[in-house]
Short mmCIF file of N, CA and C in Angstrom, two decimals:
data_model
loop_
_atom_site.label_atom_id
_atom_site.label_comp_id
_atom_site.label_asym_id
_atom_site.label_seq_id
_atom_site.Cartn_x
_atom_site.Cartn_y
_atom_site.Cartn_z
N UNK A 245 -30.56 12.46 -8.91
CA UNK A 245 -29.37 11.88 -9.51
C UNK A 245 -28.98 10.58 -8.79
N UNK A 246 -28.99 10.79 -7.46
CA UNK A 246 -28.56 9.61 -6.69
C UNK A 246 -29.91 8.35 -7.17
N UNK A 247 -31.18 8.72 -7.33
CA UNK A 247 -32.02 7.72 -7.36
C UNK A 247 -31.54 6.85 -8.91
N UNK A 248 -31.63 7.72 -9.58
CA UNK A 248 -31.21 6.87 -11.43
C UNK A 248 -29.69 5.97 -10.68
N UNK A 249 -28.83 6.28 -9.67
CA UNK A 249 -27.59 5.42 -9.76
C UNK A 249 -27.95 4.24 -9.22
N UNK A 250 -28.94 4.38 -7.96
CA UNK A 250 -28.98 3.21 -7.43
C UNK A 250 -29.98 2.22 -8.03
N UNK A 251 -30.92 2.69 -9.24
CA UNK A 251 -31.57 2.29 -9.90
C UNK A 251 -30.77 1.50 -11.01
N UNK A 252 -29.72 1.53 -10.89
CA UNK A 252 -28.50 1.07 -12.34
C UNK A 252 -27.62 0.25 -11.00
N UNK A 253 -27.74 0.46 -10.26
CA UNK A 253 -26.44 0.10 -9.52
C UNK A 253 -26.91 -2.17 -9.28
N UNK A 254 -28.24 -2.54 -9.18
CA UNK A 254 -28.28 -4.07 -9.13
C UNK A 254 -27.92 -4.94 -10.23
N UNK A 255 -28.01 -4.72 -11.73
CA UNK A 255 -27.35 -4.72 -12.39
C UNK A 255 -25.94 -4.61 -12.25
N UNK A 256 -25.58 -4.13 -12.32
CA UNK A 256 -23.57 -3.89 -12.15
C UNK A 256 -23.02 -4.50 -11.35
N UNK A 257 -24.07 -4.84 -9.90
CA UNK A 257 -23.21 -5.32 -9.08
C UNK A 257 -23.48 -6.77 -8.58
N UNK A 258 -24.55 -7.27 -10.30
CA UNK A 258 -24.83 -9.23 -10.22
C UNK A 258 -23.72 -9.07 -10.94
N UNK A 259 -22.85 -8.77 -11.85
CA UNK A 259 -21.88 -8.89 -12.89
C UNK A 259 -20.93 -9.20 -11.91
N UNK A 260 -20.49 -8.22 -10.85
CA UNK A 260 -19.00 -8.33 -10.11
C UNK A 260 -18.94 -10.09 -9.55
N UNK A 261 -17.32 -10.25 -9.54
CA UNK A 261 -17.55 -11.48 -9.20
C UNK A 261 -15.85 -11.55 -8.19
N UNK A 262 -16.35 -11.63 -7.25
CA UNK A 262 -14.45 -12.00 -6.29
C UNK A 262 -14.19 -13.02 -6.49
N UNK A 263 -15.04 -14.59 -6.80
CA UNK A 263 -14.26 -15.45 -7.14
C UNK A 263 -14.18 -16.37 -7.87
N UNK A 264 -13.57 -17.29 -8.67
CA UNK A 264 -13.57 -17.53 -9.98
C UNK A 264 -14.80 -18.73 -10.17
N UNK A 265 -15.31 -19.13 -10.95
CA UNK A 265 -15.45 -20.17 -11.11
C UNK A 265 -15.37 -21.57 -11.20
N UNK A 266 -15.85 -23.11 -11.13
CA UNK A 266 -14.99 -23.77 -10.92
C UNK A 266 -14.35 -23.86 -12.35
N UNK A 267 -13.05 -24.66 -12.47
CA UNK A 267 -12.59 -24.26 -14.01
C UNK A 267 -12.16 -23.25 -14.78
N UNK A 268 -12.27 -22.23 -14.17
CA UNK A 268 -12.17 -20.73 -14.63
C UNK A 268 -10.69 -20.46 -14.59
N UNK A 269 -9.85 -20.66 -15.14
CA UNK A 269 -8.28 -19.90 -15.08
C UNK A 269 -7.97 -18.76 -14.92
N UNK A 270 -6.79 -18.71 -13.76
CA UNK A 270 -7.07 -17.25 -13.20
C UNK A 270 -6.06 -16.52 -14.62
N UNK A 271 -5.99 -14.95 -14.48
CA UNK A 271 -5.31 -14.40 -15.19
C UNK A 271 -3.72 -14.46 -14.52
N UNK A 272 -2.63 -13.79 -15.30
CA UNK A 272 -1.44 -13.92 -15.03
C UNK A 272 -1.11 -12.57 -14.24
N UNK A 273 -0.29 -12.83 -13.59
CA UNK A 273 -0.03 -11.72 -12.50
C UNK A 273 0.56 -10.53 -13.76
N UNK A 274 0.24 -9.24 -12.96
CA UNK A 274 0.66 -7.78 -13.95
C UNK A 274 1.77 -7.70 -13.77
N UNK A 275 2.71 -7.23 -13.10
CA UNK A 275 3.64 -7.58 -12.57
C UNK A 275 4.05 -6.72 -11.67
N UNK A 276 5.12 -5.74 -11.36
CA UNK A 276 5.41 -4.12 -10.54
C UNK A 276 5.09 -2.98 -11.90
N UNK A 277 5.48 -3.45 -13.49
CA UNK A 277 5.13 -2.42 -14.60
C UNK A 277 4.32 -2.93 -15.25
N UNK A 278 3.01 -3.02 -15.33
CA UNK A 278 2.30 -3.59 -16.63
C UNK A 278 2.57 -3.05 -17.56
N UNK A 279 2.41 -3.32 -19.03
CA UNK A 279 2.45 -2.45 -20.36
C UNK A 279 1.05 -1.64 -20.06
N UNK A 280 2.12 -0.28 -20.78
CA UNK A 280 1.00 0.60 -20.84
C UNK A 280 0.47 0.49 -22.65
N UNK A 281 -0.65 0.04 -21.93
CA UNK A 281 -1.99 -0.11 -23.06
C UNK A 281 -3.24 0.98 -23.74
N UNK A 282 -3.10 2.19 -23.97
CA UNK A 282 -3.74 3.45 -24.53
C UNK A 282 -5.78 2.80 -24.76
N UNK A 283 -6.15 3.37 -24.21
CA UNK A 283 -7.79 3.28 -24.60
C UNK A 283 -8.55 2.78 -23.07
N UNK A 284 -9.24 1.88 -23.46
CA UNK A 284 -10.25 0.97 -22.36
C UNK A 284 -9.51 -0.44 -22.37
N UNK A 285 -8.78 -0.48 -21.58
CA UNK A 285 -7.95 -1.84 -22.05
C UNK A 285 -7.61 -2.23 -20.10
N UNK A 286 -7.37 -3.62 -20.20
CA UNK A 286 -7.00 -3.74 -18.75
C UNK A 286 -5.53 -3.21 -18.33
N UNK A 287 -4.59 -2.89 -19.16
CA UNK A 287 -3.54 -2.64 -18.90
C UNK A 287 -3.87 -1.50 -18.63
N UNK A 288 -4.56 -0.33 -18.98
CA UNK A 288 -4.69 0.85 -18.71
C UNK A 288 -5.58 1.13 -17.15
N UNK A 289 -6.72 0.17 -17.31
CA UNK A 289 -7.35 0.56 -15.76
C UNK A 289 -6.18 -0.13 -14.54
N UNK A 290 -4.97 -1.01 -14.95
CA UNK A 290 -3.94 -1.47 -14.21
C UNK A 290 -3.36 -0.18 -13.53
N UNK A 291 -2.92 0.46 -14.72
CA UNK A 291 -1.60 1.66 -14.61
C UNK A 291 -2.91 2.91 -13.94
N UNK A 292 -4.05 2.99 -14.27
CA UNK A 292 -5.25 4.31 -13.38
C UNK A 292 -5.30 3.86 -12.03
N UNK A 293 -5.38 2.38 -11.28
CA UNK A 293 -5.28 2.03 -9.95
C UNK A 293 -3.98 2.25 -9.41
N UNK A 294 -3.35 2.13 -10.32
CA UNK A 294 -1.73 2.08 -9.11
C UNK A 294 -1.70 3.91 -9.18
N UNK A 295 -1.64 4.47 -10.42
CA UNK A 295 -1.42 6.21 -9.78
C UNK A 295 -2.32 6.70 -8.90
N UNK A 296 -4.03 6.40 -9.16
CA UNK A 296 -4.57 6.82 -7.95
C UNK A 296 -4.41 5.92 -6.28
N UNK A 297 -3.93 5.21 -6.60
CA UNK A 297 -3.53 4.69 -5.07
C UNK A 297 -2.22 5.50 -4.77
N UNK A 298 -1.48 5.40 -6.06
CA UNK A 298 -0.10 6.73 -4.87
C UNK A 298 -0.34 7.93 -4.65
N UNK A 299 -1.75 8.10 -5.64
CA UNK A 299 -2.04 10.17 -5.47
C UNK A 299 -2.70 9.86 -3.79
N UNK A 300 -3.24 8.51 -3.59
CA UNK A 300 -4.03 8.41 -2.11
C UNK A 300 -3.04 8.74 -0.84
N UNK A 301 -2.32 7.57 -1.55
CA UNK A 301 -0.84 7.87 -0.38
C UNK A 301 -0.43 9.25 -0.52
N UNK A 302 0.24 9.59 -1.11
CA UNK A 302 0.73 11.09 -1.05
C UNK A 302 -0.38 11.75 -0.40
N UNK A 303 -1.45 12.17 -1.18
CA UNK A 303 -2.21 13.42 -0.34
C UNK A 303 -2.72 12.98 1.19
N UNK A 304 -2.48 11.93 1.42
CA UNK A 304 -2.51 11.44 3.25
C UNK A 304 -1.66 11.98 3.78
N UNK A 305 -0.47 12.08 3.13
CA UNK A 305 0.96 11.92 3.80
C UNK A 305 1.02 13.53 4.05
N UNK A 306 0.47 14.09 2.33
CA UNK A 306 0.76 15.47 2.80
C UNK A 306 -0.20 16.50 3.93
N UNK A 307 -1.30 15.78 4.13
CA UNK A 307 -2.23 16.16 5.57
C UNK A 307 -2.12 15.29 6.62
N UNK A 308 -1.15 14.59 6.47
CA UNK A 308 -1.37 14.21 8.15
C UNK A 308 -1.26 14.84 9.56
N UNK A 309 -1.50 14.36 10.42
CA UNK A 309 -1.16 14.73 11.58
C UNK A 309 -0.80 14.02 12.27
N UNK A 310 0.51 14.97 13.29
CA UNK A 310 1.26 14.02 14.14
C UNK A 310 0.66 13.44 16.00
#
């Protein structure tokens, strides 16, 4: 299983890009609420990063140690 991912994985990761092009206009900031957008939409993978980053925080918080 792991071999087929990393076999897919050079592909996917010429696509990623951290920084823009020259000319390339950046997008507009989301803001603290983006609209929630239903499907495959960027507003939706917006609103899936921010809950799993607070489910991150929380379940840290709730195992930590002092």
């Amino acid at each position: 299983c792991s071999l087929v991912s990393l076999r897919g994985s050079p592909r996917f990761l010429s696509r990623i890009r951290l920084l823009l092009e020259p000319g390339e206009a950046d997008e507009e900031p989301a803001g603290l609420f983006p609209p929630f957008e239903p499907g495959l939409t960027k507003g939706a993978e917006l609103w899936n990063s921010r809950v799993d980053y607070v489910g991150s925080l929380l379940f840290g918080w709730r195992f930590r140690r002092y």
